[in-house]
Short mmCIF file of C-alpha atoms and ligand atoms in Angstrom, two decimals:
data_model
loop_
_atom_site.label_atom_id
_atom_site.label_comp_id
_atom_site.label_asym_id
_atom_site.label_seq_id
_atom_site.Cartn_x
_atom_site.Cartn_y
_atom_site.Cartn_z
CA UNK A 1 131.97 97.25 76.90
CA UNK A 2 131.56 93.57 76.65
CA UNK A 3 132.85 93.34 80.76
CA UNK A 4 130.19 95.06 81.27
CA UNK A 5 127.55 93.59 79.35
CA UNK A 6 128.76 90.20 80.41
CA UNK A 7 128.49 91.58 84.08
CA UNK A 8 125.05 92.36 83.53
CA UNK A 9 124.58 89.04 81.49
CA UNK A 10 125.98 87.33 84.27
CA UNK A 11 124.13 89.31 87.28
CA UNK A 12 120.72 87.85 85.36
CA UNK A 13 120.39 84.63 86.63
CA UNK A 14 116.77 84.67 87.20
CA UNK A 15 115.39 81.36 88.26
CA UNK A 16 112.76 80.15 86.06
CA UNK A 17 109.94 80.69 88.07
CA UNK A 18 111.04 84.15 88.68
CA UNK A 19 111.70 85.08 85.64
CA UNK A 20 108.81 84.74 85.09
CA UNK A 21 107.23 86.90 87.37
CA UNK A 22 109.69 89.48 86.71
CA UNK A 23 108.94 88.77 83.08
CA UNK A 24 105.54 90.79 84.17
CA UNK A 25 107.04 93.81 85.61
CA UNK A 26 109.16 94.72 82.41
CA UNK A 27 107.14 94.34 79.65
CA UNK A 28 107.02 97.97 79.30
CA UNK A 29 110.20 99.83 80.52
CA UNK A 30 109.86 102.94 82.26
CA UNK A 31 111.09 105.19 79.46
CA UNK A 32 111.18 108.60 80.59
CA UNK A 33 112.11 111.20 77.49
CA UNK A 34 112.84 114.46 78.68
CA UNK A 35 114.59 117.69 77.53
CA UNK A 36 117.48 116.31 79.46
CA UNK A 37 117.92 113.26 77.27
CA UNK A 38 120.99 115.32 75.98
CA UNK A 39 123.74 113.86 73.58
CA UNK A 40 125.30 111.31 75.85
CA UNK A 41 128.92 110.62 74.50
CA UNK A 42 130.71 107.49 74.15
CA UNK A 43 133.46 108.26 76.84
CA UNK A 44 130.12 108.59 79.20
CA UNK A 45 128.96 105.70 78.36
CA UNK A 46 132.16 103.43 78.62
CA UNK A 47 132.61 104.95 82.16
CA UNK A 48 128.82 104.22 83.26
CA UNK A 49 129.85 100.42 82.32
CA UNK A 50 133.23 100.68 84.03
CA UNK A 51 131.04 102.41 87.06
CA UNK A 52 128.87 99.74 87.12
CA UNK A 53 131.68 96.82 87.88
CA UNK A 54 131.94 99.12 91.12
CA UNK A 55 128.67 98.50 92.54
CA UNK A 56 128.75 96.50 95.85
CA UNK A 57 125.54 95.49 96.41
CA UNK A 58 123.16 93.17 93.83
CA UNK A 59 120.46 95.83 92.37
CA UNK A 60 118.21 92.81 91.13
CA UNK A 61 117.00 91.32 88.64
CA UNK A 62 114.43 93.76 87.22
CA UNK A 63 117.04 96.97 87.43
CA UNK A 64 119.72 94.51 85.60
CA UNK A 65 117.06 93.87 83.00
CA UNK A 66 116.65 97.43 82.37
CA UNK A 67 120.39 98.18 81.83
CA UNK A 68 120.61 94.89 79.86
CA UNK A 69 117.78 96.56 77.70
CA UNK A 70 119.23 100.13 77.17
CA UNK A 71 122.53 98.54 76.75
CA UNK A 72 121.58 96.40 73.95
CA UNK A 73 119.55 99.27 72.32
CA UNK A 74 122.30 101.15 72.82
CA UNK A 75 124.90 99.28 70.84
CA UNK A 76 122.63 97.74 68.63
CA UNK A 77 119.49 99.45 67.90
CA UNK A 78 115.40 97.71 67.95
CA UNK A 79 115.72 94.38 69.07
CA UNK A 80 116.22 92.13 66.12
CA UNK A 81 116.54 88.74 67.28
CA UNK A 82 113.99 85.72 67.01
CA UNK A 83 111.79 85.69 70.53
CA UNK A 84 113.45 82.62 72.54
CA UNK A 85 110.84 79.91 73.48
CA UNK A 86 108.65 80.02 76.25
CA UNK A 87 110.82 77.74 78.14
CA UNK A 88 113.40 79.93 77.75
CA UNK A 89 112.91 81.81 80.72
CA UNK A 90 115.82 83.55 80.88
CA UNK A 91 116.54 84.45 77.58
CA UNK A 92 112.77 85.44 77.11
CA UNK A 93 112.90 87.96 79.93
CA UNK A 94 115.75 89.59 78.33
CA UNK A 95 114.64 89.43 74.92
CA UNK A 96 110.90 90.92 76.47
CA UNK A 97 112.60 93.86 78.19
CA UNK A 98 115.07 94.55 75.28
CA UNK A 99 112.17 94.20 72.37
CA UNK A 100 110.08 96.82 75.01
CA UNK A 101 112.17 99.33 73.80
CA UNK A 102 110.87 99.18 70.51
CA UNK A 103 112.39 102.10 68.23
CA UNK A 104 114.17 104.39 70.86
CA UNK A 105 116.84 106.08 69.22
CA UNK A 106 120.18 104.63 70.64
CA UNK A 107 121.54 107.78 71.60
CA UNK A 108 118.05 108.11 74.13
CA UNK A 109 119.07 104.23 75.19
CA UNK A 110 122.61 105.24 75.78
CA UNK A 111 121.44 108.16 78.22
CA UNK A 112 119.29 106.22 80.01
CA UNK A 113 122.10 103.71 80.61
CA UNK A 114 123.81 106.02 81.77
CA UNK A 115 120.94 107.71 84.32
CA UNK A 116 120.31 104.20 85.23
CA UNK A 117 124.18 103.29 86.54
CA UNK A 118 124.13 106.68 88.02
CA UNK A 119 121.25 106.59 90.12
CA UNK A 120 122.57 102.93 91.53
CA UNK A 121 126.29 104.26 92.21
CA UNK A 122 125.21 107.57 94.28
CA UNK A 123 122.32 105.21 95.95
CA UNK A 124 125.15 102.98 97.14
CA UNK A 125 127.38 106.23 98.58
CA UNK A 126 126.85 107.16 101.76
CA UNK A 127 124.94 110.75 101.95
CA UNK A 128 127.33 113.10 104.08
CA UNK A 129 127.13 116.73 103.84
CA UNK A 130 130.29 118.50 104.97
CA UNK A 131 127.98 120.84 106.23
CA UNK A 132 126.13 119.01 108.93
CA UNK A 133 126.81 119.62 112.46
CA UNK A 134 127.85 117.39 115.47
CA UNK A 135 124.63 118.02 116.96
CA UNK A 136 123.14 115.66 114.11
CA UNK A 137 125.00 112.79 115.72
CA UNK A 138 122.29 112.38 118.16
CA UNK A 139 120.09 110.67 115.72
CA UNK A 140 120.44 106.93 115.87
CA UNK A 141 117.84 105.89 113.86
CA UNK A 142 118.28 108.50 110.92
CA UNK A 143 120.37 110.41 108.95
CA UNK A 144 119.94 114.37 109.24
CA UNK A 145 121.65 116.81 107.64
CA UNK A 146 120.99 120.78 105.71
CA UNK A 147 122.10 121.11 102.40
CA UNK A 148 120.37 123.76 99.91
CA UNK A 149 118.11 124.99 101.82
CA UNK A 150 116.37 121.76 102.39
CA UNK A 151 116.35 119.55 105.96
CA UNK A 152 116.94 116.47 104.35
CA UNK A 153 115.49 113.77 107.02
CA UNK A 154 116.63 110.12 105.93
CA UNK A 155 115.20 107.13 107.57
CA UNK A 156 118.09 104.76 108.88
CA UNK A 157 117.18 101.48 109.48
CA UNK A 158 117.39 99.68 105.91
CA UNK A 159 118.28 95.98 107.18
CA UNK A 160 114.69 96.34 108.55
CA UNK A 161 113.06 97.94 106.03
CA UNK A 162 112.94 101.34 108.50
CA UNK A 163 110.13 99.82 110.31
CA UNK A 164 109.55 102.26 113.27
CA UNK A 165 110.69 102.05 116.22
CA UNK A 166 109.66 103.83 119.45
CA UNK A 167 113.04 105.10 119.76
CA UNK A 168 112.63 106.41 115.97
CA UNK A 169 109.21 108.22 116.69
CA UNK A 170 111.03 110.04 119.16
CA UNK A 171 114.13 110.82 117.04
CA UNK A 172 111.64 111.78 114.07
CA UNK A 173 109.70 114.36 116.42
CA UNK A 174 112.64 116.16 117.40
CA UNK A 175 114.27 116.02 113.77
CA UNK A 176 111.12 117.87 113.17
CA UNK A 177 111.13 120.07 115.82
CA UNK A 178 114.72 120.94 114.65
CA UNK A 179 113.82 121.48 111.13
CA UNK A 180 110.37 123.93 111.91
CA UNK A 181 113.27 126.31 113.44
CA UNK A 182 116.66 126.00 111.48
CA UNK A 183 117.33 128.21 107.83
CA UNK A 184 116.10 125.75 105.53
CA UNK A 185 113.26 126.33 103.59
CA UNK A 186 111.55 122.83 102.70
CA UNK A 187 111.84 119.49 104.79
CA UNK A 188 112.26 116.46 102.92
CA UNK A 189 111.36 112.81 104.40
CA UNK A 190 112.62 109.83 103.05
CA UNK A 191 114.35 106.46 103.28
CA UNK A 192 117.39 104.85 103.01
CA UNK A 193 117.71 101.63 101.20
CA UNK A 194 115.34 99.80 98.80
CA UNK A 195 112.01 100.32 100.93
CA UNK A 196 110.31 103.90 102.06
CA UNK A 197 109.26 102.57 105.53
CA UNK A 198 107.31 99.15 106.33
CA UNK A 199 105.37 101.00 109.08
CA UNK A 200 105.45 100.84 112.87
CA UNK A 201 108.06 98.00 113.84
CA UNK A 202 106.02 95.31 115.04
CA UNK A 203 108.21 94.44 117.74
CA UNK A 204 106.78 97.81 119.29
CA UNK A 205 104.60 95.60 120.61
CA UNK A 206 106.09 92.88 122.46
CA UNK A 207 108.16 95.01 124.57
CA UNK A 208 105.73 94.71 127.59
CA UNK A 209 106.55 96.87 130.54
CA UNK A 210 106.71 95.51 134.06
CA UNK A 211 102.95 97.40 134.63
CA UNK A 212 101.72 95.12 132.09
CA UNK A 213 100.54 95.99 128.47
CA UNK A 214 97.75 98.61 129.23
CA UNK A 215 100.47 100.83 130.37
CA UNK A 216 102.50 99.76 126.94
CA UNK A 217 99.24 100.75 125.08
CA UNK A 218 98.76 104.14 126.56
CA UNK A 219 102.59 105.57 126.27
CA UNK A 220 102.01 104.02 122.49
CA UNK A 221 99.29 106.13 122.25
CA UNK A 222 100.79 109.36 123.77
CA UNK A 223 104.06 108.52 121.66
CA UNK A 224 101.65 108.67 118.51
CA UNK A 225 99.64 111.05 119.13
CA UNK A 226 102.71 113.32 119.66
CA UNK A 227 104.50 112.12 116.54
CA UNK A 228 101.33 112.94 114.02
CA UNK A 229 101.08 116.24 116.15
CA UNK A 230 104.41 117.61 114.91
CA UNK A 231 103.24 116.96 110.90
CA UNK A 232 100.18 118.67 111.45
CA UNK A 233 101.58 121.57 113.42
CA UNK A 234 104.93 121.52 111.09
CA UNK A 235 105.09 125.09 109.76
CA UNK A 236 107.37 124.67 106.87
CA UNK A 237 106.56 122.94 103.11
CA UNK A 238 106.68 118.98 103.91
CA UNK A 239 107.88 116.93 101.43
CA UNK A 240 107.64 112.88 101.09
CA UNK A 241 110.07 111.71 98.77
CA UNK A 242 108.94 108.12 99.02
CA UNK A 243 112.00 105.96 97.55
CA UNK A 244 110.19 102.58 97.46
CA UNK A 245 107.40 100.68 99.39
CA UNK A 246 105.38 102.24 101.84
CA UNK A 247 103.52 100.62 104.66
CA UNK A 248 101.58 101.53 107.66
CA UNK A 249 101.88 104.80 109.23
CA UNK A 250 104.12 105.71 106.54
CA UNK A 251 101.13 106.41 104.11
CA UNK A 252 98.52 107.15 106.21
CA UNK A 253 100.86 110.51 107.39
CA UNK A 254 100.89 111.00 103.65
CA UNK A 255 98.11 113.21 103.72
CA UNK A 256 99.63 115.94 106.21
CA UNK A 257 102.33 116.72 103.83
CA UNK A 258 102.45 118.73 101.02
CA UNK A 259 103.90 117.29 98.36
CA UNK A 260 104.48 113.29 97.52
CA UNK A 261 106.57 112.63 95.13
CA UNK A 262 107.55 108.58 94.57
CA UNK A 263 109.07 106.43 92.44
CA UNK A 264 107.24 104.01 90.60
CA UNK A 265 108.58 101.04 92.77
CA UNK A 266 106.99 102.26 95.27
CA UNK A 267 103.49 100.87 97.08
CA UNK A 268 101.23 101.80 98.98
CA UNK A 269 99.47 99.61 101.70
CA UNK A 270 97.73 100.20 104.76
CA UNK A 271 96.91 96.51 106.39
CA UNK A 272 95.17 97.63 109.15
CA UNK A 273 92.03 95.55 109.85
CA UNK A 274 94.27 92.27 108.42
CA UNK A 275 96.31 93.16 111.60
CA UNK A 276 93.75 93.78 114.14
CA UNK A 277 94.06 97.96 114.03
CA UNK A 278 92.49 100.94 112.89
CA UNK A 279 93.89 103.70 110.69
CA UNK A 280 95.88 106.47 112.25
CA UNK A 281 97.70 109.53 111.50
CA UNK A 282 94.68 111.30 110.53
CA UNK A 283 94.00 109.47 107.25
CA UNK A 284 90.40 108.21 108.79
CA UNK A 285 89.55 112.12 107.75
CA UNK A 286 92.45 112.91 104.98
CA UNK A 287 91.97 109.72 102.80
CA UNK A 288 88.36 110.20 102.30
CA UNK A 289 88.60 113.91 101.55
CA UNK A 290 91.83 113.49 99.26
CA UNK A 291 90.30 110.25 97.48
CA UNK A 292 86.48 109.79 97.99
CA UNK A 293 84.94 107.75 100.81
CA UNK A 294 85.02 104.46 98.55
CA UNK A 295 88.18 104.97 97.28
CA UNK A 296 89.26 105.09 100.94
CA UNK A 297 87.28 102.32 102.21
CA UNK A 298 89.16 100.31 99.93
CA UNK A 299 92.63 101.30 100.86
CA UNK A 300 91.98 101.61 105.30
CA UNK A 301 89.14 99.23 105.58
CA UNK A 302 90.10 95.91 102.84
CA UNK A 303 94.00 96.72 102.69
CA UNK A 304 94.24 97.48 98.78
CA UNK A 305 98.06 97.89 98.34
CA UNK A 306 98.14 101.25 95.62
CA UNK A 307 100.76 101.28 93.16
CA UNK A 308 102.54 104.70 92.84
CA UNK A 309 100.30 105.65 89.59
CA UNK A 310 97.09 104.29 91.07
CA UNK A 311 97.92 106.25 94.48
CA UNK A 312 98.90 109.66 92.11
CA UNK A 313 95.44 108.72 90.04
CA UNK A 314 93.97 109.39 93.46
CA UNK A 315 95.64 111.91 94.59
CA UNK A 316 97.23 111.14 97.31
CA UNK A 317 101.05 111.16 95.41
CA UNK A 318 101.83 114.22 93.35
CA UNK A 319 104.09 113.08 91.10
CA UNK A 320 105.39 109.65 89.88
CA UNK A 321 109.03 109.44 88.66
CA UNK A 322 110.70 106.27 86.56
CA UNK A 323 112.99 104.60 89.49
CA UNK A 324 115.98 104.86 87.17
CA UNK A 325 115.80 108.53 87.44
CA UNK A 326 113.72 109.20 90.62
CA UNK A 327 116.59 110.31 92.72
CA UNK A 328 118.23 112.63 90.10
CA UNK A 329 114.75 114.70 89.00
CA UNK A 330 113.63 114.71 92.57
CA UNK A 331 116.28 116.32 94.06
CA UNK A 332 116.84 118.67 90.74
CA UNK A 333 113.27 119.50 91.65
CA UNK A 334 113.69 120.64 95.15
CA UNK A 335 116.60 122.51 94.51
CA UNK A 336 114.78 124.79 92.38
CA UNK A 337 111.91 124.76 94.86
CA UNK A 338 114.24 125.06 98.09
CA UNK A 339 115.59 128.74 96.13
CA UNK A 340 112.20 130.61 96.44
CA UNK A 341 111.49 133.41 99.10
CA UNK A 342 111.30 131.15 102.54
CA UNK A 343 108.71 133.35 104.74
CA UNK A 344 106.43 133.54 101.35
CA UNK A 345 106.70 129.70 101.30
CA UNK A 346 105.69 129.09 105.03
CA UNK A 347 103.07 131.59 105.42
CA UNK A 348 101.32 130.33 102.23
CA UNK A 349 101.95 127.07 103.93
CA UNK A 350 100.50 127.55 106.85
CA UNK A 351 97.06 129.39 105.50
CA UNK A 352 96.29 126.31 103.33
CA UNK A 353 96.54 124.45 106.08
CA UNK A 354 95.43 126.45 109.37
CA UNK A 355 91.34 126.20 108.56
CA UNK A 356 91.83 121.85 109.29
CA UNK A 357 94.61 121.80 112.23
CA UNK A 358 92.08 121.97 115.06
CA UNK A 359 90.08 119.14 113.58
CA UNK A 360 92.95 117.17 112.59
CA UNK A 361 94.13 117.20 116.11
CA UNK A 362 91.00 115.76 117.14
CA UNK A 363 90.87 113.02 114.84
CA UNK A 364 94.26 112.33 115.64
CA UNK A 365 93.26 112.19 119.34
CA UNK A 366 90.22 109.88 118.37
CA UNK A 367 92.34 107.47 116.15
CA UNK A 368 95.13 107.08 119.08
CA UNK A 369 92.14 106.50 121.57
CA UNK A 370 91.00 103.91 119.46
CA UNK A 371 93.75 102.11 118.65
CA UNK A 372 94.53 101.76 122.75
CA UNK A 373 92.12 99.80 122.83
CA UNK A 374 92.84 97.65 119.60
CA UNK A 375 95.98 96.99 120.51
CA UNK A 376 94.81 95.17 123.76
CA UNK A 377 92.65 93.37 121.48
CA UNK A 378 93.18 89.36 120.91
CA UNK A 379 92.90 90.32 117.28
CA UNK A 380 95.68 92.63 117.07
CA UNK A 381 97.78 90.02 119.70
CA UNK A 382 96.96 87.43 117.08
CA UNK A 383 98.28 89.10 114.07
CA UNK A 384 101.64 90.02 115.39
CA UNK A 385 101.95 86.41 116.82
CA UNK A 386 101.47 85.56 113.09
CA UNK A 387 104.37 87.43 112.13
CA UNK A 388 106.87 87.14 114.27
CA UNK A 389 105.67 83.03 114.45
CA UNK A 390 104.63 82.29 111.02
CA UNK A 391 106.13 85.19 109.19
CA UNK A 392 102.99 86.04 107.23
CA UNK A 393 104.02 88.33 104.87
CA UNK A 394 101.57 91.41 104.32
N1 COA B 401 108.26 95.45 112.13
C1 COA B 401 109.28 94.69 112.58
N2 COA B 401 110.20 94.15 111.76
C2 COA B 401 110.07 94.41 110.44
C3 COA B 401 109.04 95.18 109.91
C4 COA B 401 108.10 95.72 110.82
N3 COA B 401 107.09 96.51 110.43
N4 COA B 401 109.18 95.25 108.58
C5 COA B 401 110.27 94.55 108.27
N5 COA B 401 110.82 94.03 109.40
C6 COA B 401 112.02 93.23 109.52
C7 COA B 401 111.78 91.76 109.21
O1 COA B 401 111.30 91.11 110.36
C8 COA B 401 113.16 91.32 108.78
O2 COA B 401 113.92 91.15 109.95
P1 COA B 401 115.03 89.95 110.02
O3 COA B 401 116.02 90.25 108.92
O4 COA B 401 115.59 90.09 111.39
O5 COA B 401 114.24 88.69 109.79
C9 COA B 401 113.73 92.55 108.07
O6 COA B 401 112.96 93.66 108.52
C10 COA B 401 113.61 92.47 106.56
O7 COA B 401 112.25 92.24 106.23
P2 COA B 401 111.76 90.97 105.38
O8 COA B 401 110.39 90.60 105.88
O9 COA B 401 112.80 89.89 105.39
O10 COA B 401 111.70 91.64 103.92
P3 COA B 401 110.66 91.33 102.75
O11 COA B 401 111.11 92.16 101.61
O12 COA B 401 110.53 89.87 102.53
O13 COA B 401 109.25 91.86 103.28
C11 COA B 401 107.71 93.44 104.27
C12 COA B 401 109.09 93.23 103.61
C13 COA B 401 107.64 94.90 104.71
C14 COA B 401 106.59 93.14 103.26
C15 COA B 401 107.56 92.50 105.49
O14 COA B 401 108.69 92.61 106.33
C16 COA B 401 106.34 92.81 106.33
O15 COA B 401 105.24 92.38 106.03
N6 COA B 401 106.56 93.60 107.42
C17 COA B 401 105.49 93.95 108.32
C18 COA B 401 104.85 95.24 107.85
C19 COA B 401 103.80 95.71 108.83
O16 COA B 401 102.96 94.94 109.25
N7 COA B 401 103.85 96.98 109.21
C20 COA B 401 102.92 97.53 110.15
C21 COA B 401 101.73 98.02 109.41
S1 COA B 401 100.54 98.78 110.46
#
């Protein structure tokens, strides 16, 4: 027990400055009390501390202050110790994220603990299904596999935040293609790692083919245009299980599927104009229907990055989860979804969705024509200089 807490302890060296930013983040912990906040016994929660020694990779400073929180609550109830100076950064973030708790009962702290460590040991094991087939092996850029009657459709590229490459549009399409024909009865998209998807990889773009880059613009067009095709034509329940930030193409495809669930990590930013572009994957038509034309405006015209509970407020997510359970009540939540009558779920699929596929084609045709052009433009050149050069952040 005290390994542990010392390993947390010792995990939380914030540096002053970011403590306090962090310091921001935690003030209120994402509590989440269901009916599943069941009796938690002690043996549980001396092997989620033992489990927790095991994890390879950092999980940061704001998921160690959350287990440093429960922990504490855990063993010793409301935080009862004097608030450390403002100078104190350290100690003060701890002390904020611990005293956040206020009067959860310990057993509730001890369960969360345990959630918590959970959710970071299975994110840290690699997802094989004995099930999947050596046709799956194609896929270089994701991980595909059937399990439950769900096509589970990882992104696979977490060093670079699965930023999209051309190769990975492709690979997506035909995962899709795959998916509208095999048993399963709900498609799930998500990501690997601590982001969703930073968009289309920049670097898209400065792979300029001997014919020059008008010729790069149009395949990028026709690759596009093709990709967004397959979510608007996909015939089965789509569902974005968005495991972090989201950037780019990643949320403006949001509004062909049919169900978003995220965790509250996650973000959601379109920077179009700030790099030279215009939106795509339909959401010049879906945003402003889904949210309101100002709403929209916002988000695709001045780049307002949306939180997970301002982008839910909105409606373009369906359902925010807490991150330290997010992978756990997801997934419970398929299952039971991925059990109901398949036919049943893809014909009532496809009539909600059949009246707007002829127009979303079109706007998807207009959006790709458009952004041919843009990214010829000196503004768009410009941008991705800046990135690559500069490495302006977005
Ligand atoms: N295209 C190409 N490379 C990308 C990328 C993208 N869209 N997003 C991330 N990467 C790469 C980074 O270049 C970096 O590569 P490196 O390790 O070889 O230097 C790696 O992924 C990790 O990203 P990094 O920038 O170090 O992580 P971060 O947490 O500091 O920032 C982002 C993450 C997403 C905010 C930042 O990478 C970014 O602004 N990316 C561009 C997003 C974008 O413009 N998308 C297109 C929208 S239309």
């Amino acid at each position: 027990m005290a390994a542990s807490l010392l390993y947390v302890t010792n995990c939380l060296r914030l540096s002053p400055f970011r403590a306090v930013s962090k310091l921001r983040s935690v003030s209120v912990l994402g509590v989440h009390t269901t009916a599943r906040h069941m009796q938690a016994s002690q043996e549980d929660f001396e092997k989620a501390q033992n489990d927790l020694k095991t994890l390879k990779k950092d999980p940061g400073n704001e998921v160690k202050l959350k287990l440093y929180a429960f922990f504490k609550q855990a063993t010793q109830g409301a935080c009862n110790v004097p608030k450390p100076g403002m100078l104190d950064f350290v100690n003060k973030a701890k002390w904020d994220a611990w005293n956040s708790l206020k009067d959860l009962p310990k057993e509730k702290a001890r369960q969360s603990y345990i959630e918590l460590v959970s959710s970071l040991i299975s994110a840290e094991l690699p997802v094989k299904d004995p099930t999947s087939t050596s046709a799956n092996k194609k896929y270089e850029t994701l991980e595909v596999f059937s399990q439950d009657n769900i096509t589970k459709i990882f992104l696979n590229r977490p060093e670079k935040k699965n930023a999209i490459t051309l190769q990975m549009y492709e690979e997506i399409g035909l995962a899709l293609d795959e998916a509208a024909k095999d048993d399963s009865v709900i498609t799930v998209l998500t990501g690997h790692g601590d982001y969703y998807c930073s968009g289309n990889d920049l670097n898209n773009f400065t792979n300029i083919p001997p014919e020059g880059k008008e010729k790069m613009a149009s395949d990028s067009a026709l690759i596009l245009e093709s990709f967004v095709g397959k979510f608007i034509d996909f015939p089965k329940p789509l569902i974005a299980v968005v495991n972090g930030p989201a950037v780019g193409i990643s949320v403006t495809i949001l509004g062909l599927f049919d169900v978003v669930y995220a965790t509250d990590r996650a973000t959601f930013h379109t920077p179009f104009s700030q790099l030279g572009q215009s939106p795509e994957g339909c959401s010049s038509y879906t945003f402003p229907r889904i949210m309101g034309l100002s709403k929209a405006s916002e988000v695709l015209l001045f780049n307002k990055k949306l939180t997970a509970h301002e982008a839910c407020q909105l409606g373009l997510v369906t359902e925010v989860f807490p991150d330290s359970t997010f992978q756990k009540e997801v997934w419970e939540r398929l299952n039971s979804y991925s059990s109901l009558p398949k036919n049943s779920l893809a014909f009532s699929k496809q009539l909600t969705r059949a009246p707007e596929k002829e127009k979303l084609h079109a706007v998807n045709r207009e959006e790709c024509e458009r952004l041919k052009e843009r990214w010829l433009s000196e503004e768009c050149m410009n941008a991705i200089i800046s990135f690559f050069q500069k490495r302006v952040k977005l």
